[in-house]
Amino acid sequence: MKYIQSSLFLVFVLQMSFAQPPAGKGYTLLFDESFKGNHLNEQDWRYRIDRRTGFGYMDGLNRKENVFVKDGALHVVLNHEKIDGKWENTGGGVISNHNFGYGYYECLSKPFMEGHGVHTSFWQRGGKNPNNNIFEIDSYEIDSKTWVATNNLYFDLPFKGIDRRPWPHRAQVPFKFDKDGWFLDAYEFTPEGVIFYDNGNIVAKAEWDQLNAHQAVWLTALNGVGKVDSTVQPAESVFKYFRYYAKDYPGITILPNGNFEYNQNKYNPQKPLCWNTEGTNGAVQIVEGDAFLENYKLRIGAPAPYNAGIKQQLEYIMNGEYQLSAMVRSSGGQRAAYIKASDFGGKDLVVKLSASEKWTRVQLPPIKVTNHQITISIASEGAADQWMEVDDVIFMKPIANGDGIVRAKPFANLKAPIWQLAESEPIRFIGDQKFYFFDRNVGYGDTISIDMNIQAAELANMTPIARIPKTGISGWSIQLKKNGGIVFRIGSIESHTDVEVDNIYELGKMVHLTCEYENGTAFIYKSGKLVKQQSGIKHLTKDATAAGRVGTVGKDFEAVGDVVMQVGNSDKENGVLKNFNGSIQHLRIYNRRLF
């Protein structure tokens, strides 16, 4: 394992002073991959070997043969070549053999940009075990010849009442390379969400406090995305280094899925996400109801004799003293029923569970981690109908003053907006190509609400937010008018009903605006007061084809699957509309009425 000891840290900083995590936040370098030598270190990395297809625009073959280490960098060759008698668009990449959690992630790279068809990415997803797809963070996804990079967060976990969670965050941000073609990109993954950096500057923030998982890092270059310009290939994308920094989060658990809520009703209840299951088939279950915390709990037991358990390894965590505790109850009588901490650099620590019908908290002795890792195990061996239940497993560094646990918000909250943006601070748009996508199931249905604080930096015809297709009778947008009024448009660009009201916003002043639609009636509120109601609207808000946009609503770019394609035929709702110039905060969208 490529741990960086503190004695080497100062030397490293002096040598690489241009590449540092945010000052004053307490980060320590724990993993450094600078691709020394002439071979990939396969203890730390594995090759991406697969074919990536889909959506009618993507067909790329990822090969080990396209990846090599030379001159202190990882090179991914991009080529249009004949393999087994067939022309292929080939690329590749590497995936870390280690999982990483909260921390600061940084990569210096030189993405290929000379011709269309290549998709270079620095991202995080999945892990060593297949039961670990919780989220995807795209520090960047860059499509060659396109100077707008994506800063994405996808979240795989559902909850009842919503078939599919909307994309939490898809920011499209213009970017630049340095004079030599290098791009310094980073993201800070925290209990509050993800902060994205380009060349040392914050460019986007994804506020999402349900994000706790340790997953793998990917450095990849996919060839065959859209039309490929094979005349400029073979070529390459180059990755100079990847570095991971960690810090302490006292009072916050760093153990993923310790409350066993992640599976919900979508994933196999016999395989708790983030955990590895061992032993008797069917003895491990995620059970809904009568949990200590929220809705789900872990149960280990069976109608016949059994021996089963789960375990989870955490790597690249800060050294120091930790607490491991859990809420438990048990039938008692088992041959074994315990929670164990091991592989942390000291003697294994175990707490044995006794019979209890009520939820009881158990805690292991203080755990002194000295090697940046730990394995946590929960197991039971018993006779038929003997059982143990576990919930709210917490692994954390204690708060210095002895205060309690800092808890995240409930995992599933059906009263919350289906999508929201800019909760902690406004997002500033300057009329360039910066924009945010939101998903096609956001602001969808017979009833929708869009609620936000908005401040215009100029009086102009601008569309700050829209989810509107070119044709059809469904969709919606909110437009600002040059005279200070607004238009709540229902329908498509081609066919729509405009609900207009004057004197809504003033130059440079924040205004609270709410637009609602319910079964043919539109409502517009200013500062919570109804200022316009219009009924008899034949157009709808049930379009499922157009992705939503905040900031720049012209369709120079399209969300095709999980990739942003530059389509090059801008179709703003009106030829005189400008990209939004101003600020938005507390943007909340509901598939229901608010008032």
XYZ file of C-alpha atoms in Angstrom:
595
model
C 0.000 0.000 0.000
C 1.313 3.372 -1.011
C 0.862 5.219 2.285
C 2.745 8.482 2.691
C 4.280 8.773 6.122
C 4.193 12.155 7.839
C 8.000 12.342 7.867
C 7.943 12.554 4.067
C 5.058 14.966 3.822
C 7.063 18.189 4.257
C 9.570 17.144 1.614
C 6.758 16.398 -0.789
C 5.080 19.758 -0.208
C 8.320 21.606 -0.861
C 8.765 19.739 -4.113
C 5.180 20.092 -5.319
C 4.082 23.385 -3.774
C 1.792 24.151 -6.696
C -0.407 21.156 -5.862
C -1.831 21.394 -2.363
C -5.218 20.794 -0.752
C -7.209 23.761 0.564
C -5.191 25.578 3.212
C -6.259 25.429 6.833
C -8.466 22.352 6.541
C -6.117 19.845 8.175
C -5.530 17.501 5.252
C -2.722 14.921 5.231
C -1.447 13.138 2.136
C -2.140 9.383 2.442
C -1.837 8.102 -1.139
C 0.442 9.307 -3.917
C 0.579 7.746 -7.371
C 3.095 9.531 -9.583
C 3.540 6.625 -12.024
C 7.255 6.090 -11.548
C 9.169 3.501 -13.533
C 8.074 1.713 -16.680
C 5.251 -0.511 -15.424
C 1.850 -0.007 -13.830
C 1.845 -0.969 -10.151
C -0.811 -3.680 -10.274
C -0.939 -3.926 -6.487
C -2.578 -0.513 -6.508
C -4.282 -0.453 -9.926
C -6.034 -2.700 -12.395
C -6.702 -2.075 -16.067
C -10.107 -1.075 -17.367
C -10.933 -3.833 -19.838
C -14.433 -3.666 -21.287
C -16.551 -2.448 -24.169
C -18.568 0.706 -23.489
C -21.666 1.043 -25.652
C -25.073 2.606 -25.402
C -27.540 5.338 -26.286
C -26.847 4.983 -30.003
C -23.751 7.189 -29.937
C -21.116 5.276 -27.977
C -18.988 2.288 -28.963
C -15.516 2.086 -27.468
C -13.220 -0.823 -26.621
C -11.035 -0.409 -23.518
C -7.843 -2.477 -23.673
C -4.872 -3.212 -21.452
C -2.632 -2.863 -24.496
C -3.522 0.834 -24.781
C -2.174 1.726 -21.330
C 1.470 2.174 -20.357
C 3.666 4.021 -17.844
C 6.572 6.102 -19.097
C 8.427 9.295 -18.136
C 6.571 9.627 -14.839
C 3.068 9.497 -16.300
C 0.236 7.149 -17.222
C -0.440 7.158 -20.965
C -3.728 5.991 -22.503
C -3.458 5.470 -26.249
C -6.472 6.348 -28.404
C -6.623 4.627 -31.741
C -8.863 3.613 -34.625
C -7.515 0.173 -35.471
C -8.491 -3.170 -36.901
C -8.788 -5.983 -34.342
C -9.822 -9.483 -35.414
C -10.926 -8.115 -38.762
C -13.107 -5.336 -37.294
C -12.407 -1.621 -37.043
C -12.475 -0.513 -33.407
C -12.200 2.750 -31.498
C -9.833 1.793 -28.692
C -8.875 3.466 -25.437
C -8.502 2.402 -21.837
C -7.603 3.417 -18.325
C -6.966 2.202 -14.801
C -9.094 1.594 -11.690
C -7.684 1.710 -8.164
C -7.525 -1.520 -6.177
C -8.161 0.546 -3.068
C -11.260 2.340 -1.852
C -11.169 5.917 -0.602
C -13.664 7.842 1.518
C -14.003 11.424 2.696
C -11.037 13.511 1.567
C -9.418 15.688 -1.069
C -8.728 14.065 -4.451
C -6.390 15.641 -6.995
C -5.200 14.736 -10.484
C -2.902 16.455 -12.968
C -3.681 15.349 -16.504
C -3.501 16.257 -20.167
C -6.787 15.176 -21.816
C -6.799 14.650 -25.569
C -8.525 17.602 -27.299
C -7.348 17.568 -30.931
C -10.306 15.761 -32.507
C -13.857 14.689 -31.663
C -14.814 11.332 -30.162
C -12.743 10.955 -26.965
C -14.119 11.118 -23.416
C -11.391 11.585 -20.769
C -12.389 11.312 -17.104
C -11.140 11.502 -13.520
C -13.873 9.916 -11.405
C -14.878 7.689 -8.500
C -17.301 4.773 -8.418
C -17.709 1.189 -7.194
C -14.947 -0.706 -5.479
C -13.110 -3.949 -4.959
C -16.302 -5.798 -4.159
C -19.272 -5.688 -6.579
C -21.679 -4.718 -3.790
C -20.379 -1.172 -3.585
C -21.973 1.003 -6.291
C -23.335 3.814 -4.144
C -22.511 7.011 -6.010
C -20.415 8.416 -8.827
C -18.345 11.561 -8.523
C -17.032 12.898 -11.825
C -14.291 15.348 -10.952
C -14.234 15.949 -14.654
C -15.592 14.400 -17.811
C -14.111 16.127 -20.847
C -15.244 15.417 -24.385
C -12.516 16.268 -26.857
C -12.920 19.610 -28.663
C -15.488 20.683 -26.036
C -14.291 23.318 -23.563
C -17.059 22.775 -21.015
C -16.284 20.120 -18.389
C -18.765 18.265 -16.230
C -18.652 18.204 -12.428
C -21.132 15.467 -11.617
C -22.595 13.607 -8.688
C -24.851 10.627 -9.326
C -26.528 8.742 -6.492
C -27.646 5.161 -7.057
C -29.755 4.571 -3.971
C -33.554 4.867 -4.138
C -36.223 5.347 -1.554
C -39.867 4.414 -1.552
C -42.118 6.789 -3.437
C -39.548 7.619 -6.125
C -38.711 5.075 -8.817
C -35.373 6.699 -9.565
C -33.433 9.336 -7.702
C -32.776 12.403 -9.852
C -29.210 13.397 -10.609
C -28.141 15.343 -7.509
C -25.644 17.516 -9.371
C -24.545 17.977 -12.989
C -22.624 21.227 -13.436
C -21.193 22.131 -16.830
C -18.360 24.611 -16.363
C -16.056 26.249 -18.948
C -12.394 25.442 -18.266
C -8.866 26.115 -19.501
C -5.585 24.225 -19.629
C -2.236 25.776 -18.788
C 0.101 26.820 -21.595
C 1.506 23.274 -21.822
C -1.899 21.596 -21.997
C -2.070 20.368 -18.385
C -5.241 20.486 -16.289
C -5.093 20.470 -12.470
C -8.426 19.102 -11.280
C -9.627 18.164 -7.799
C -12.638 17.526 -5.626
C -13.264 17.570 -1.913
C -15.586 14.783 -0.760
C -17.034 15.684 2.652
C -19.983 14.684 4.865
C -21.817 17.747 3.502
C -21.244 16.971 -0.178
C -18.659 17.571 -2.898
C -16.665 20.700 -3.760
C -15.151 20.781 -7.261
C -11.911 22.614 -8.125
C -10.378 23.540 -11.491
C -6.775 24.753 -11.393
C -7.063 25.430 -7.656
C -10.313 27.412 -7.860
C -13.755 26.307 -6.645
C -16.074 25.984 -9.647
C -19.083 24.062 -8.258
C -20.545 22.614 -5.066
C -22.829 19.587 -4.736
C -24.676 19.787 -1.420
C -25.607 16.227 -0.504
C -25.202 15.039 3.081
C -26.254 11.415 2.483
C -23.008 10.580 0.734
C -20.937 8.077 2.730
C -19.122 5.334 0.860
C -15.554 4.254 0.202
C -15.094 3.649 -3.505
C -12.482 3.247 -6.243
C -10.862 5.963 -8.368
C -10.850 5.741 -12.193
C -8.476 7.448 -14.645
C -9.851 6.701 -18.102
C -9.989 7.783 -21.726
C -12.881 6.310 -23.698
C -12.625 6.427 -27.484
C -15.766 6.173 -29.612
C -18.122 8.742 -28.063
C -20.102 10.284 -30.883
C -18.445 10.842 -34.239
C -14.740 9.996 -34.027
C -12.143 12.003 -35.916
C -9.817 9.089 -36.648
C -7.540 11.233 -38.828
C -5.835 12.621 -35.697
C -5.337 9.194 -34.113
C -3.364 7.440 -32.746
C -3.131 9.954 -29.915
C -3.225 9.844 -26.128
C -4.579 11.238 -22.883
C -1.948 11.496 -20.149
C -2.298 11.368 -16.353
C 0.693 12.768 -14.455
C -0.414 11.902 -10.928
C -3.291 11.116 -8.576
C -3.173 12.079 -4.894
C -5.536 11.501 -2.003
C -5.525 13.535 1.203
C -7.544 12.720 4.329
C -8.511 14.519 7.527
C -10.355 13.847 10.769
C -14.119 14.305 11.133
C -14.720 14.073 14.907
C -18.247 13.053 15.819
C -19.098 11.902 12.278
C -19.208 8.234 11.356
C -16.981 7.290 8.433
C -18.478 3.780 8.165
C -20.716 3.485 5.076
C -24.204 2.012 5.524
C -23.878 1.491 9.242
C -27.618 2.149 9.570
C -28.476 -0.397 6.822
C -30.751 2.021 4.941
C -28.966 1.834 1.582
C -30.684 -1.273 0.186
C -34.207 0.114 0.673
C -36.624 -2.013 -1.382
C -34.476 -2.081 -4.533
C -31.428 -4.203 -3.735
C -31.084 -7.805 -2.565
C -31.810 -7.736 1.203
C -29.389 -10.639 1.718
C -26.490 -8.457 0.538
C -26.175 -5.241 2.560
C -24.585 -2.610 0.339
C -20.968 -1.716 1.180
C -20.589 -4.919 3.224
C -19.277 -8.371 2.270
C -21.529 -11.247 3.348
C -20.096 -14.551 4.553
C -21.446 -17.909 5.691
C -24.868 -19.555 5.567
C -26.981 -18.426 2.621
C -30.034 -16.450 3.663
C -28.960 -15.981 7.275
C -28.093 -12.318 6.695
C -31.092 -10.096 5.975
C -31.901 -6.401 5.773
C -35.343 -6.154 7.387
C -37.795 -3.271 7.185
C -39.625 -2.104 10.298
C -38.992 -1.852 14.034
C -35.512 -0.440 13.432
C -33.739 1.650 16.025
C -32.951 4.410 13.525
C -35.109 5.188 10.486
C -36.624 2.162 8.673
C -34.199 -0.745 8.211
C -32.015 -2.982 10.388
C -29.640 -5.935 10.015
C -30.827 -9.364 11.170
C -28.657 -12.490 11.358
C -30.520 -15.736 12.019
C -32.201 -18.656 10.285
C -34.859 -21.385 10.774
C -31.997 -23.912 10.829
C -28.489 -23.897 12.358
C -26.380 -21.167 10.781
C -23.020 -19.407 10.855
C -22.974 -16.064 9.039
C -21.841 -12.473 9.176
C -20.805 -9.336 7.342
C -17.570 -7.380 7.237
C -16.278 -4.144 5.772
C -12.721 -2.904 5.314
C -11.864 0.787 5.421
C -8.560 1.870 3.859
C -6.618 5.128 3.861
C -8.218 6.498 6.997
C -6.463 8.773 9.464
C -4.569 7.146 12.303
C -5.629 7.805 15.874
C -8.225 6.742 18.413
C -11.698 5.749 17.225
C -14.965 4.619 18.784
C -17.004 1.715 17.398
C -20.535 1.301 18.727
C -23.872 -0.167 17.636
C -27.452 -0.653 18.738
C -28.181 -4.359 19.197
C -30.699 -6.863 20.456
C -30.536 -10.629 20.513
C -32.372 -13.818 21.371
C -29.302 -14.998 23.260
C -28.080 -18.576 23.400
C -25.948 -18.431 20.246
C -22.594 -20.128 20.113
C -21.229 -16.762 19.013
C -22.681 -13.278 18.508
C -20.250 -10.384 18.293
C -18.950 -7.188 16.729
C -15.205 -7.135 16.049
C -12.527 -4.637 15.015
C -9.378 -6.051 13.402
C -6.488 -5.225 11.034
C -5.982 -1.766 12.562
C -2.425 -2.312 13.787
C -3.282 -3.672 17.221
C -4.862 -6.691 18.883
C -8.392 -7.576 17.723
C -11.142 -6.040 19.834
C -14.462 -7.843 20.296
C -17.727 -7.144 22.070
C -19.949 -10.194 22.634
C -23.704 -9.723 22.526
C -25.998 -11.078 25.201
C -29.753 -11.618 25.221
C -31.838 -8.446 25.054
C -35.335 -7.782 23.728
C -34.778 -4.020 23.766
C -32.366 -2.037 21.668
C -29.155 -1.623 23.650
C -26.011 0.271 22.694
C -22.732 -1.618 22.891
C -19.312 -0.080 22.436
C -15.896 -1.593 21.921
C -12.867 -0.349 23.861
C -11.038 2.580 22.226
C -9.496 1.524 18.910
C -6.038 2.939 18.186
C -5.545 2.781 14.419
C -1.856 2.891 13.489
C -1.821 1.641 9.867
C -4.569 3.730 8.207
C -7.049 0.855 7.940
C -9.539 -1.309 9.824
C -11.886 -4.244 9.260
C -15.252 -4.237 11.042
C -17.106 -7.557 11.380
C -20.581 -8.444 12.649
C -21.333 -12.163 12.977
C -23.390 -14.837 14.690
C -23.395 -18.636 14.908
C -26.479 -20.213 16.370
C -29.171 -22.840 16.394
C -32.482 -22.658 14.563
C -34.507 -19.518 15.347
C -31.741 -17.863 17.324
C -31.053 -14.350 16.068
C -29.319 -11.027 16.532
C -30.306 -7.597 15.185
C -28.025 -4.618 14.650
C -28.596 -0.986 13.704
C -26.837 2.388 13.873
C -23.264 1.089 13.681
C -20.976 4.083 14.203
C -17.228 4.270 13.650
C -15.850 7.707 14.410
C -13.244 9.760 16.145
C -14.726 11.206 19.338
C -15.351 14.923 19.698
C -12.787 16.488 22.002
C -15.301 17.974 24.441
C -17.261 14.741 24.663
C -20.327 15.957 22.773
C -22.405 13.397 20.904
C -22.715 12.274 17.318
C -23.187 14.636 14.385
C -25.948 12.919 12.426
C -26.893 13.317 8.787
C -30.454 14.125 7.819
C -32.876 11.179 7.484
C -32.053 8.993 4.512
C -35.540 9.212 2.999
C -37.692 12.347 3.286
C -40.672 12.430 0.944
C -41.504 15.999 1.977
C -38.198 17.289 0.652
C -37.886 18.749 -2.857
C -37.279 16.181 -5.552
C -34.287 18.337 -6.527
C -32.600 21.382 -5.061
C -29.590 23.581 -5.700
C -27.633 26.387 -4.012
C -28.863 25.892 -0.464
C -25.846 27.261 1.422
C -24.874 30.090 -0.942
C -25.989 31.620 -4.252
C -24.697 30.347 -7.582
C -23.450 33.119 -9.843
C -23.947 32.981 -13.601
C -22.239 35.493 -15.900
C -23.935 34.738 -19.201
C -21.310 32.289 -20.463
C -21.770 28.558 -21.141
C -21.908 27.550 -17.471
C -25.088 25.676 -16.600
C -26.550 22.872 -14.491
C -28.519 19.907 -15.765
C -31.371 18.447 -13.734
C -33.121 15.169 -14.398
C -36.151 14.436 -16.539
C -38.254 13.300 -13.572
C -37.814 16.688 -11.860
C -40.677 19.116 -12.377
C -42.650 16.324 -14.011
C -46.297 15.358 -13.683
C -49.747 16.879 -13.442
C -48.540 19.114 -10.605
C -45.181 20.872 -10.222
C -43.644 23.741 -8.235
C -40.472 25.749 -8.817
C -39.374 27.848 -5.848
C -36.245 30.039 -5.788
C -34.569 33.274 -4.846
C -33.292 35.019 -7.955
C -31.277 38.172 -8.561
C -30.731 39.566 -12.055
C -27.470 41.355 -12.858
C -29.094 43.025 -15.865
C -32.558 43.772 -17.186
C -32.829 41.492 -20.203
C -34.835 38.733 -21.826
C -33.224 35.734 -20.117
C -34.291 32.196 -19.238
C -32.660 31.140 -15.955
C -34.372 27.743 -15.778
C -36.200 25.435 -18.178
C -37.129 21.829 -18.826
C -38.651 22.251 -22.245
C -38.433 20.194 -25.455
C -38.469 21.517 -29.010
C -41.847 20.018 -29.915
C -44.939 18.556 -28.278
C -47.387 19.964 -25.765
C -45.495 19.350 -22.504
C -42.661 21.121 -20.731
C -42.014 24.350 -18.866
C -39.652 27.280 -18.400
C -39.347 30.515 -16.437
C -38.235 33.574 -18.409
C -37.257 37.039 -17.247
C -38.435 39.959 -19.377
C -36.430 43.073 -20.084
C -39.142 45.221 -18.463
C -38.907 43.434 -15.086
C -41.702 40.943 -15.706
C -41.602 37.169 -15.993
C -43.108 34.491 -18.220
C -44.071 31.066 -16.880
C -44.183 29.033 -20.090
C -46.123 25.732 -20.183
C -45.540 23.442 -23.176
C -42.730 23.156 -25.726
C -40.696 25.669 -27.710
C -42.972 25.046 -30.704
C -46.343 24.982 -28.884
C -46.965 26.592 -25.499
C -49.044 28.837 -23.267
C -47.328 31.849 -21.690
C -48.468 33.047 -18.271
C -47.093 36.582 -17.900
C -46.920 39.072 -15.055
C -45.151 42.453 -14.849
C -43.113 44.105 -12.097
C -41.661 40.962 -10.534
C -37.932 41.668 -10.361
C -35.614 44.668 -10.142
C -32.008 45.037 -11.177
C -29.614 43.772 -8.512
C -32.299 42.839 -5.953
C -33.031 39.314 -4.768
C -36.671 38.267 -5.168
C -38.431 35.134 -3.900
C -40.333 33.610 -6.822
C -42.620 30.564 -6.926
C -44.264 29.153 -10.055
C -46.759 26.291 -9.831
C -48.858 24.303 -12.269
C -51.710 21.954 -11.413
C -54.011 20.273 -13.934
C -54.343 23.181 -16.354
C -53.955 26.074 -13.905
C -50.758 28.092 -13.385
C -49.907 30.156 -10.310
C -47.158 32.764 -9.838
C -46.168 33.990 -6.366
C -43.838 36.821 -5.384
C -42.534 36.609 -1.806
C -45.286 34.093 -1.025
C -48.108 36.318 -2.334
C -50.186 35.173 -5.319
C -49.786 37.699 -8.146
C -51.134 35.702 -11.107
C -53.466 32.751 -11.643
C -54.456 31.476 -15.073
C -56.733 28.513 -15.780
C -57.824 26.632 -18.882
C -54.294 25.817 -20.023
C -54.259 22.899 -22.469
C -50.512 22.421 -22.394
C -48.934 20.076 -19.841
C -45.838 19.592 -17.670
C -45.407 15.863 -18.280
C -42.598 15.853 -20.842
C -40.049 13.113 -20.109
C -37.675 13.786 -23.009
C -35.935 17.055 -22.140
C -33.364 17.349 -19.381
C -33.676 20.493 -17.288
C -31.179 23.342 -17.343
C -30.291 26.163 -14.985
C -28.224 29.076 -16.280
C -27.736 28.442 -19.988
C -30.852 26.877 -21.488
C -29.926 26.792 -25.175
C -29.321 23.227 -26.331
C -25.723 23.556 -27.474
C -25.231 20.589 -25.134
C -27.509 17.632 -24.464
C -27.596 15.113 -21.623
C -27.367 11.777 -23.426
C -27.315 9.069 -20.790
C -24.513 9.973 -18.400
C -22.487 11.894 -20.994
C -22.901 15.505 -22.143
C -22.859 15.786 -25.936
C -22.183 19.013 -27.822
C -24.847 19.058 -30.519
C -23.955 22.400 -32.053
C -27.464 23.601 -32.929
C -28.477 26.012 -30.201
C -32.235 26.415 -29.994
C -32.934 28.884 -27.224
C -36.620 29.365 -26.703
C -36.460 32.665 -28.536
C -33.711 34.064 -30.690
C -33.449 37.213 -28.553
C -33.087 35.400 -25.217
C -29.706 35.637 -23.499
C -27.902 33.260 -21.193
C -28.772 34.107 -17.598
C -26.671 36.786 -15.918
C -27.339 36.847 -12.197
C -27.579 34.684 -9.077
C -29.879 31.910 -7.887
C -30.225 30.525 -4.365
C -32.546 28.066 -2.618
C -33.745 26.595 -5.893
C -36.212 23.844 -4.984
C -38.350 21.866 -7.398
C -41.270 19.672 -6.339
C -43.579 17.323 -8.182
C -46.435 18.732 -6.100
C -47.970 22.037 -4.993
C -46.450 24.110 -2.215
C -49.318 26.528 -1.606
